[in-house]
Coordinates of C-alpha atoms and ligand atoms in Angstrom, one line a residue:
M40 CA -28.4 19.8 -1.8
S41 CA -27.5 23.3 -0.7
V42 CA -25.9 24.4 2.7
L43 CA -25.3 27.7 4.3
I44 CA -22.6 27.7 7.1
K45 CA -23.3 30.9 9.2
G46 CA -20.7 33.0 11.2
G47 CA -18.1 30.4 11.5
R48 CA -14.3 31.4 12.0
I49 CA -12.9 29.9 8.6
V50 CA -9.3 28.5 9.0
T51 CA -7.3 27.7 6.1
A52 CA -3.3 27.2 5.6
A53 CA -3.1 30.8 4.7
D54 CA -6.3 32.7 6.5
D55 CA -8.3 33.1 9.5
Y56 CA -11.5 34.8 9.2
V57 CA -15.1 35.0 10.1
A58 CA -17.7 34.7 7.2
D59 CA -20.5 32.6 5.8
V60 CA -20.0 29.8 3.4
Y61 CA -22.5 28.8 0.7
V62 CA -22.4 25.3 -0.7
E63 CA -24.3 24.2 -3.9
D64 CA -24.0 21.2 -6.2
E65 CA -21.3 19.9 -4.0
T66 CA -18.9 22.7 -3.8
V67 CA -18.2 25.9 -2.2
S68 CA -20.0 28.5 -4.2
L69 CA -19.6 31.7 -2.3
I70 CA -18.0 32.9 0.8
G71 CA -19.1 36.2 2.1
E72 CA -20.4 38.2 5.1
S73 CA -24.0 38.1 5.9
L74 CA -25.2 35.8 3.1
D75 CA -29.0 35.4 3.3
M76 CA -29.8 32.9 0.7
S77 CA -32.2 30.2 1.7
A78 CA -30.5 26.7 1.6
D79 CA -31.6 23.2 2.5
K80 CA -29.8 23.1 5.6
V81 CA -28.4 25.8 7.6
I82 CA -25.7 25.5 10.0
D83 CA -25.1 27.7 12.9
A84 CA -20.9 27.9 13.1
S85 CA -20.6 30.8 15.5
G86 CA -17.8 30.2 18.0
K87 CA -16.5 27.3 15.6
Y88 CA -13.8 26.7 13.2
V89 CA -14.7 26.2 9.8
L90 CA -11.8 23.7 8.4
P91 CA -11.3 22.1 5.3
G92 CA -12.1 18.3 5.5
L93 CA -8.9 16.9 6.5
V94 CA -6.7 14.6 3.8
D95 CA -4.6 11.7 5.3
P96 CA -2.1 10.7 2.7
H97 CA -1.2 7.3 4.4
T98 CA -3.6 4.6 5.2
H99 CA -3.8 0.8 4.7
L100 CA -7.3 -0.4 4.6
D101 CA -8.1 -4.2 4.3
M102 CA -4.6 -4.9 3.5
P103 CA -3.0 -8.5 3.9
F104 CA 0.0 -8.0 6.0
G105 CA 2.1 -9.8 8.6
G106 CA 0.2 -13.2 8.0
T107 CA -3.1 -11.5 8.6
V108 CA -5.4 -8.7 7.0
T109 CA -5.9 -5.2 8.7
I110 CA -8.9 -4.9 10.9
D111 CA -10.5 -2.0 9.4
D112 CA -11.9 -2.4 6.0
V113 CA -12.9 0.5 3.7
E114 CA -16.2 1.1 5.5
S115 CA -14.9 0.7 9.2
G116 CA -11.8 2.8 8.4
Q117 CA -13.4 5.5 6.5
T118 CA -16.1 5.8 9.2
A119 CA -13.4 6.1 11.7
A120 CA -11.8 8.9 9.4
A121 CA -15.3 10.8 9.1
F122 CA -15.5 11.1 12.9
G123 CA -12.1 12.5 13.1
G124 CA -12.4 15.1 10.4
T125 CA -10.9 13.3 7.4
T126 CA -13.0 13.3 4.3
C127 CA -10.4 12.0 1.8
H128 CA -7.5 9.7 2.3
V129 CA -4.9 8.2 -0.1
D130 CA -4.5 4.5 0.6
F131 CA -1.9 1.8 -0.7
I132 CA -2.5 -0.8 -3.3
I133 CA -0.1 -3.4 -2.7
Q134 CA 1.1 -5.0 -6.1
P135 CA 1.3 -8.9 -5.3
Q136 CA 4.5 -10.1 -6.5
G137 CA 4.2 -11.3 -10.0
S138 CA 0.9 -9.3 -10.5
T139 CA -0.1 -6.5 -12.9
F140 CA -0.8 -3.1 -11.5
A141 CA -4.0 -3.5 -13.3
D142 CA -5.0 -6.5 -11.6
A143 CA -4.1 -5.0 -8.1
F144 CA -6.0 -1.8 -8.9
A145 CA -9.0 -3.8 -9.7
D146 CA -8.8 -5.9 -6.4
W147 CA -8.4 -2.8 -4.3
R148 CA -11.4 -1.0 -6.1
S149 CA -13.5 -4.1 -5.6
K150 CA -12.6 -4.1 -2.0
A151 CA -14.1 -0.7 -1.8
S152 CA -17.3 -1.2 -4.0
G153 CA -20.3 -0.1 -1.8
K154 CA -18.5 0.7 1.3
Q155 CA -16.9 4.3 0.7
V156 CA -17.9 6.7 3.2
I157 CA -15.3 9.4 2.5
D158 CA -13.4 10.2 -0.6
M159 CA -10.1 8.2 -1.5
G160 CA -7.5 8.0 -4.1
Y161 CA -4.6 5.4 -4.2
H162 CA -0.7 5.0 -4.3
M163 CA 0.7 2.0 -5.9
A164 CA 3.2 0.1 -3.8
V165 CA 5.7 -1.5 -6.2
T166 CA 7.0 -5.0 -5.1
D167 CA 8.3 -6.2 -8.5
L168 CA 9.1 -4.8 -11.8
E169 CA 9.6 -6.8 -15.0
E170 CA 11.1 -5.3 -18.1
G171 CA 8.5 -5.8 -21.1
G172 CA 5.6 -5.9 -18.4
T173 CA 5.1 -4.0 -15.2
L174 CA 8.3 -1.7 -15.8
E175 CA 6.3 -0.3 -19.0
E176 CA 2.9 -0.7 -17.2
L177 CA 4.1 1.4 -14.4
A178 CA 4.5 4.4 -16.8
S179 CA 0.6 4.4 -17.5
L180 CA -0.6 4.5 -13.7
P181 CA -0.9 8.4 -14.1
D182 CA -3.3 8.2 -16.5
E183 CA -5.5 6.1 -14.2
G184 CA -5.2 8.9 -11.5
I185 CA -2.6 6.9 -9.5
T186 CA 0.1 9.4 -9.4
S187 CA 2.5 8.2 -6.8
Y188 CA 4.8 5.2 -6.4
K189 CA 5.6 3.6 -3.0
L190 CA 8.6 1.6 -2.4
F191 CA 9.5 -0.4 0.8
M192 CA 13.1 -0.3 1.5
A193 CA 12.4 -2.7 4.5
Y194 CA 10.2 -5.8 5.4
K195 CA 13.0 -8.3 3.7
G196 CA 11.3 -11.3 2.2
A197 CA 8.2 -9.4 1.9
L198 CA 7.6 -6.2 0.5
M199 CA 11.3 -4.9 0.3
V200 CA 12.7 -4.3 -2.9
D201 CA 16.2 -4.0 -4.0
D202 CA 18.1 -0.5 -5.2
E203 CA 17.8 -1.6 -8.8
T204 CA 13.8 -1.6 -8.4
L205 CA 13.8 1.6 -6.4
F206 CA 16.1 3.4 -8.8
R207 CA 14.4 2.2 -12.0
T208 CA 11.0 3.1 -10.5
M209 CA 12.4 6.5 -9.7
E210 CA 13.5 6.9 -13.2
V211 CA 10.1 6.0 -14.3
A212 CA 8.6 8.8 -12.1
S213 CA 11.0 11.4 -13.4
E214 CA 9.3 10.8 -16.7
T215 CA 5.5 10.4 -15.7
G216 CA 5.2 13.2 -13.2
A217 CA 4.6 10.8 -10.3
L218 CA 5.9 11.4 -6.6
V219 CA 8.1 8.5 -5.3
M220 CA 7.4 7.7 -1.7
V221 CA 9.6 5.6 0.4
H222 CA 9.4 3.5 3.5
A223 CA 12.8 4.3 4.7
E224 CA 14.6 1.7 6.7
N225 CA 17.4 -0.6 5.9
G226 CA 15.7 -3.8 5.6
D227 CA 19.1 -6.0 5.0
V228 CA 20.6 -4.6 8.3
I229 CA 17.4 -5.0 10.3
D230 CA 16.9 -8.7 9.2
V231 CA 20.6 -9.6 10.7
L232 CA 19.8 -7.9 14.0
V233 CA 16.2 -9.6 14.1
K234 CA 18.1 -13.0 13.5
Q235 CA 20.5 -12.2 16.5
A236 CA 17.9 -10.9 18.9
L237 CA 15.9 -14.3 18.4
A238 CA 19.0 -16.4 18.4
A239 CA 19.8 -14.7 22.0
G240 CA 16.3 -15.7 22.9
N241 CA 14.9 -12.0 23.1
T242 CA 11.2 -12.5 22.0
D243 CA 9.7 -9.5 23.7
P244 CA 8.1 -6.7 21.7
I245 CA 10.7 -4.1 22.8
Y246 CA 13.1 -6.3 20.5
H247 CA 11.1 -4.8 17.6
A248 CA 12.2 -1.4 18.3
L249 CA 15.8 -2.5 19.3
T250 CA 16.4 -4.2 16.1
R251 CA 15.3 -1.2 14.0
P252 CA 17.7 1.3 15.0
P253 CA 17.4 4.9 14.0
E254 CA 20.9 4.7 12.2
A255 CA 18.8 2.2 9.9
E256 CA 16.3 4.8 9.2
G257 CA 18.7 7.5 8.7
E258 CA 20.8 5.5 6.3
A259 CA 17.8 4.5 4.1
T260 CA 16.5 7.9 4.1
N261 CA 19.8 9.4 2.9
R262 CA 20.0 6.7 0.3
A263 CA 16.6 7.2 -1.2
I264 CA 17.2 11.1 -1.0
Q265 CA 20.7 10.6 -3.2
L266 CA 19.0 8.0 -5.7
A267 CA 16.0 10.4 -6.3
H268 CA 18.2 13.3 -6.9
L269 CA 20.2 11.1 -9.5
A270 CA 17.0 10.0 -11.2
G271 CA 15.6 13.3 -11.2
A272 CA 12.3 12.3 -9.3
P273 CA 10.6 14.1 -6.6
L274 CA 10.6 12.2 -3.2
Y275 CA 8.4 12.0 -0.3
V276 CA 9.7 9.9 2.8
V277 CA 6.8 8.3 4.6
H278 CA 6.6 8.2 8.6
V279 CA 9.7 9.7 9.7
T280 CA 10.4 9.0 13.3
C281 CA 13.9 10.5 14.5
R282 CA 16.5 13.1 14.1
E283 CA 18.5 10.7 12.1
A284 CA 16.1 10.9 9.1
V285 CA 15.0 14.4 9.5
E286 CA 18.5 15.6 9.2
P287 CA 19.2 14.4 5.7
I288 CA 15.5 15.6 4.5
A289 CA 16.4 19.0 6.1
L290 CA 19.6 19.3 4.2
A291 CA 18.1 18.2 0.8
R292 CA 15.5 20.7 1.4
E293 CA 18.0 23.5 2.0
K294 CA 19.6 22.7 -1.2
G295 CA 16.7 22.9 -2.9
W296 CA 16.0 19.4 -3.9
D297 CA 12.4 17.9 -4.5
V298 CA 12.3 16.1 -1.2
W299 CA 9.5 16.1 1.4
G300 CA 8.8 14.3 4.5
E301 CA 5.9 13.2 6.6
T302 CA 5.6 12.1 10.2
C303 CA 2.5 10.4 12.0
T304 CA 0.6 11.3 14.9
Q305 CA 1.8 8.3 17.0
Y306 CA 5.6 9.4 16.9
F307 CA 4.7 12.3 18.9
F308 CA 3.3 10.7 21.5
T309 CA 4.5 7.0 22.0
S310 CA 8.0 5.9 22.8
L311 CA 10.1 3.1 24.0
D312 CA 8.5 3.3 27.5
D313 CA 5.4 2.1 25.9
I314 CA 6.8 -0.7 23.7
A315 CA 8.5 -2.0 26.8
K316 CA 5.0 -2.4 28.6
P317 CA 4.9 -5.9 30.2
N318 CA 2.4 -8.6 29.6
F319 CA 2.4 -8.1 25.7
E320 CA 0.7 -4.7 26.3
G321 CA 3.8 -3.4 24.4
A322 CA 2.6 -5.1 21.2
K323 CA 0.2 -2.4 20.7
Y324 CA 3.1 -0.1 19.8
V325 CA 4.7 -2.5 17.2
Y326 CA 4.8 -0.4 14.2
S327 CA 7.5 0.6 12.0
P328 CA 9.5 2.4 11.8
P329 CA 9.4 1.8 15.5
V330 CA 8.7 4.2 18.5
R331 CA 11.9 6.1 19.5
D332 CA 13.4 7.6 22.5
K333 CA 11.2 10.4 23.7
S334 CA 14.1 12.9 23.0
N335 CA 12.5 12.5 19.4
W336 CA 9.2 14.2 20.1
E337 CA 10.7 17.8 20.3
V338 CA 12.8 16.9 17.2
L339 CA 9.6 16.1 15.3
W340 CA 7.5 19.0 16.6
N341 CA 10.6 21.5 15.6
A342 CA 10.5 19.6 12.0
V343 CA 6.8 20.2 11.6
R344 CA 7.1 23.6 12.5
N345 CA 10.0 24.8 10.3
D346 CA 8.7 22.7 7.2
D347 CA 11.6 20.2 7.4
L348 CA 8.5 17.7 7.5
S349 CA 5.5 18.9 5.5
A350 CA 2.5 16.6 6.5
I351 CA 1.3 14.5 9.3
S352 CA -0.4 11.5 8.3
T353 CA -1.8 8.5 10.4
D354 CA -0.2 5.4 8.6
H355 CA -3.7 3.9 10.0
C356 CA -2.9 0.0 10.0
A357 CA -5.1 -1.4 12.6
F358 CA -4.9 -4.8 14.0
T359 CA -6.7 -6.0 17.1
W360 CA -4.3 -6.6 19.9
D361 CA -6.3 -9.7 21.1
G362 CA -6.1 -12.0 18.0
Q363 CA -3.9 -10.4 15.6
K364 CA -1.1 -8.7 17.7
T365 CA -1.0 -12.2 19.4
L366 CA 0.2 -13.8 16.5
G367 CA 3.7 -12.8 17.8
K368 CA 3.2 -13.6 21.5
D369 CA 6.4 -15.7 21.6
D370 CA 8.1 -14.1 18.6
F371 CA 8.3 -10.2 18.2
S372 CA 9.1 -10.6 14.7
K373 CA 5.6 -12.3 14.1
I374 CA 3.6 -9.3 15.5
P375 CA 1.8 -7.7 12.9
N376 CA 3.1 -4.1 11.9
G377 CA 0.8 -1.3 12.4
G378 CA -1.4 0.7 14.7
P379 CA -4.5 2.6 14.5
G380 CA -5.1 6.5 14.2
L381 CA -7.5 7.6 11.5
E382 CA -10.1 8.8 14.0
N383 CA -7.7 11.1 16.5
R384 CA -5.2 12.8 14.4
L385 CA -7.3 16.0 14.5
H386 CA -7.9 15.6 18.5
M387 CA -4.3 15.0 19.0
I388 CA -2.4 17.6 17.0
H389 CA -5.1 20.2 17.9
E390 CA -4.8 19.6 21.6
F391 CA -0.8 19.2 21.8
G392 CA 0.1 20.9 18.6
V393 CA -2.1 24.2 18.8
R394 CA -3.6 24.5 22.2
S395 CA -0.1 23.9 23.7
G396 CA 1.3 26.6 21.3
R397 CA 3.6 24.5 19.3
I398 CA 2.1 25.1 15.9
S399 CA -0.6 27.8 14.8
L400 CA -4.0 26.8 13.6
N401 CA -3.0 27.4 10.2
R402 CA 0.0 25.2 10.4
M403 CA -2.3 22.5 11.7
V404 CA -4.5 22.9 8.7
E405 CA -1.5 22.9 6.4
L406 CA 0.1 19.8 8.0
L407 CA -3.1 17.8 8.1
A408 CA -5.1 18.9 4.9
T409 CA -3.4 21.4 2.6
N410 CA 0.2 20.1 2.0
P411 CA -1.3 16.4 1.6
A412 CA -3.4 17.7 -1.0
K413 CA -0.9 19.7 -2.9
L414 CA 1.8 17.0 -2.8
F415 CA -0.7 14.2 -4.0
G416 CA -2.4 16.1 -6.7
L417 CA -5.9 16.7 -4.9
Y418 CA -5.3 20.6 -4.5
P419 CA -7.4 22.8 -4.7
K420 CA -10.5 20.4 -5.1
K421 CA -9.4 19.2 -1.7
G422 CA -7.5 20.7 1.2
T423 CA -8.9 24.3 1.4
V424 CA -12.1 26.1 1.9
A425 CA -12.3 28.3 -1.3
V426 CA -14.8 28.9 -3.9
G427 CA -14.8 26.1 -6.6
S428 CA -13.2 23.6 -4.0
D429 CA -15.2 20.6 -3.1
A430 CA -17.4 21.3 0.0
D431 CA -15.5 19.0 2.2
I432 CA -15.8 20.9 5.6
V433 CA -15.3 20.3 9.1
V434 CA -17.3 22.3 11.6
F435 CA -15.0 22.3 14.7
D436 CA -16.1 23.1 18.3
P437 CA -12.8 24.2 19.8
E438 CA -14.4 24.4 23.4
R439 CA -16.0 21.0 23.6
K440 CA -14.4 18.4 25.7
F441 CA -13.6 14.9 24.3
T442 CA -12.3 11.9 26.0
I443 CA -10.5 9.4 23.6
T444 CA -11.3 5.7 24.3
A445 CA -11.5 2.6 22.2
A446 CA -14.7 1.8 23.9
D447 CA -16.5 4.7 21.6
Q448 CA -14.2 4.5 18.7
H449 CA -15.4 3.6 15.1
S450 CA -12.3 1.4 14.0
R451 CA -12.8 -2.2 14.8
T452 CA -9.6 -2.5 16.7
D453 CA -9.8 -3.3 20.4
Y454 CA -7.4 -0.6 21.6
N455 CA -6.7 3.0 21.1
L456 CA -3.1 4.4 21.3
Y457 CA -4.3 7.5 23.2
E458 CA -6.5 5.7 25.4
G459 CA -8.0 8.2 28.2
T460 CA -6.4 11.1 26.6
E461 CA -9.0 14.2 27.3
V462 CA -8.8 16.9 24.6
T463 CA -10.7 20.0 24.2
G464 CA -11.9 20.4 20.7
T465 CA -13.9 17.9 18.4
P466 CA -15.5 17.8 15.2
E467 CA -19.3 18.7 15.2
V468 CA -20.4 18.7 11.8
V469 CA -18.5 17.1 8.8
L470 CA -19.6 17.5 5.4
L471 CA -18.3 15.5 2.3
R472 CA -19.0 17.4 -1.2
G473 CA -21.7 19.2 0.6
N474 CA -23.3 16.1 2.0
V475 CA -23.6 15.7 5.9
L476 CA -21.4 12.7 6.9
V477 CA -21.5 13.3 10.5
E478 CA -23.4 15.3 13.1
G479 CA -22.4 15.1 16.6
D480 CA -22.1 11.5 17.4
E481 CA -24.3 10.3 14.4
L482 CA -23.1 9.0 11.0
V483 CA -25.7 10.6 8.9
A484 CA -24.5 9.6 5.5
S485 CA -24.5 5.9 4.1
P486 CA -21.4 4.0 2.8
G487 CA -21.4 4.5 -0.7
I488 CA -21.5 8.1 -0.7
G489 CA -17.4 8.3 -1.3
Q490 CA -15.8 8.3 -4.3
F491 CA -12.6 7.4 -6.0
V492 CA -10.7 10.6 -6.9
P493 CA -8.3 10.2 -9.9
R494 CA -5.2 12.5 -8.7
A495 CA -3.4 15.1 -10.9
R496 CA 0.5 14.5 -11.6
F497 CA 2.9 15.8 -9.2
G498 CA 2.8 19.7 -9.2
Q499 CA -0.5 19.8 -11.0
E500 CA -3.8 21.1 -9.8
L501 CA -7.0 19.2 -9.7
R502 CA -10.0 21.3 -10.0
A503 CA -13.7 20.5 -9.0
K504 CA -15.3 22.4 -11.7
V505 CA -14.9 26.0 -13.2
V506 CA -17.0 28.5 -11.3
A507 CA -18.1 31.0 -13.4
Ligands
LIG616 O1 4.0 -0.6 10.7 C1 3.5 0.0 10.0 N1 3.8 1.1 9.6 N2 2.7 -0.9 9.1 C2 2.1 -0.3 7.8 C3 2.9 -0.6 6.7 C4 4.0 0.6 6.6 O2 5.2 0.4 6.8 O3 3.7 1.7 6.4
LIG617 ZN1 6.1 1.8 6.1
LIG618 ZN1 2.1 2.9 6.1

């Protein structure tokens, strides 16, 4: 299928110009002025932005967690993503303790079978390493296109690893060219604080935040940075929420260490005021690391502006409020941790980042698409609009008003963190490799169109095809 996108304002991380884009064989084959070739589909993009399809480096679809399973499977989660302009994401495979990585990978691939709406890759979350087994197997994952290892420094008794496993994984990464990712919170300290809170009869959702203080995030962030430096591995800190974690990342980057950090949409907009809401409403805001004091919002905006933090993900880990979050009605520690977000990352960051003058349009594209693609071995196949790249394109109407509401969303959860927020600017057409995925309010393509994308090793490029 060929597509001609006429007269749009092409915005990449580096450029901003008006031109036509011609798409053939799933890739961008020509960009120029007044292109007049015939095409199967012509899109008038005058007055619109032509953005690269967004890349979300942090999602959890169909994942067993917290005594239940995330409510969005690959089909519903990716449909929500597509409507939000995200055309590629990297999901977490969780290695069940004692399992091989090969079995875990096969399991996650089978969950996606026939359901993929957008393209996807995987990180491997390491929970358990055995010498003479998974320790050696870990080294072979980059050959399968899984080029990042994730470790949880929290969730004691579930996903948490000790420093030995963390460090050994970092050593393997330094050999294999994988990127190490950490959920940085001190799980031992949190475990003590949670037990003390429950013993004192403090069971409300707010205690989720009060038992996971910023110092626990700051300490783990710094520990991971020092250990990764010792091991010689590149490090990416996921879902950074507060000054205590931004500062050690900024310091490491100033020293030229291979350290990057990400924050998530929700941490710019939600706070202790939300998790304190009465009648168990606060449970909607239970995710980890937790919501923080509002003073951290500007800390995060500054950090994404000055590149102390280099990406904004969603950490989409959706549960229903009624039925799943309520598992913790009488005990905050039983509330499944996670929140929804795949559908509204672009809406929120465009409105409150770009339109409010906090970041430029180019920087928005860099944070939501280009940097995630570069860091996770997807660039330049993904993350930009350029000749030879996959024709993953969002035609974005910067003038159309849109009200965010759970009633109209595509995620299966029953609430939205940004309920009732009015934004100006929303995707109008979304293309995946030149195929129309979304047009207006319609999902045009059928599940099955999305593909698994084997990713390049850290620092290497991934090309769609060589264009003559
Ligand atoms: O609360 C969260 N963030 N749930 C998803 C798992 C994780 O820690 O990223
Ligand atoms: Zn996490
Ligand atoms: Zn996560």
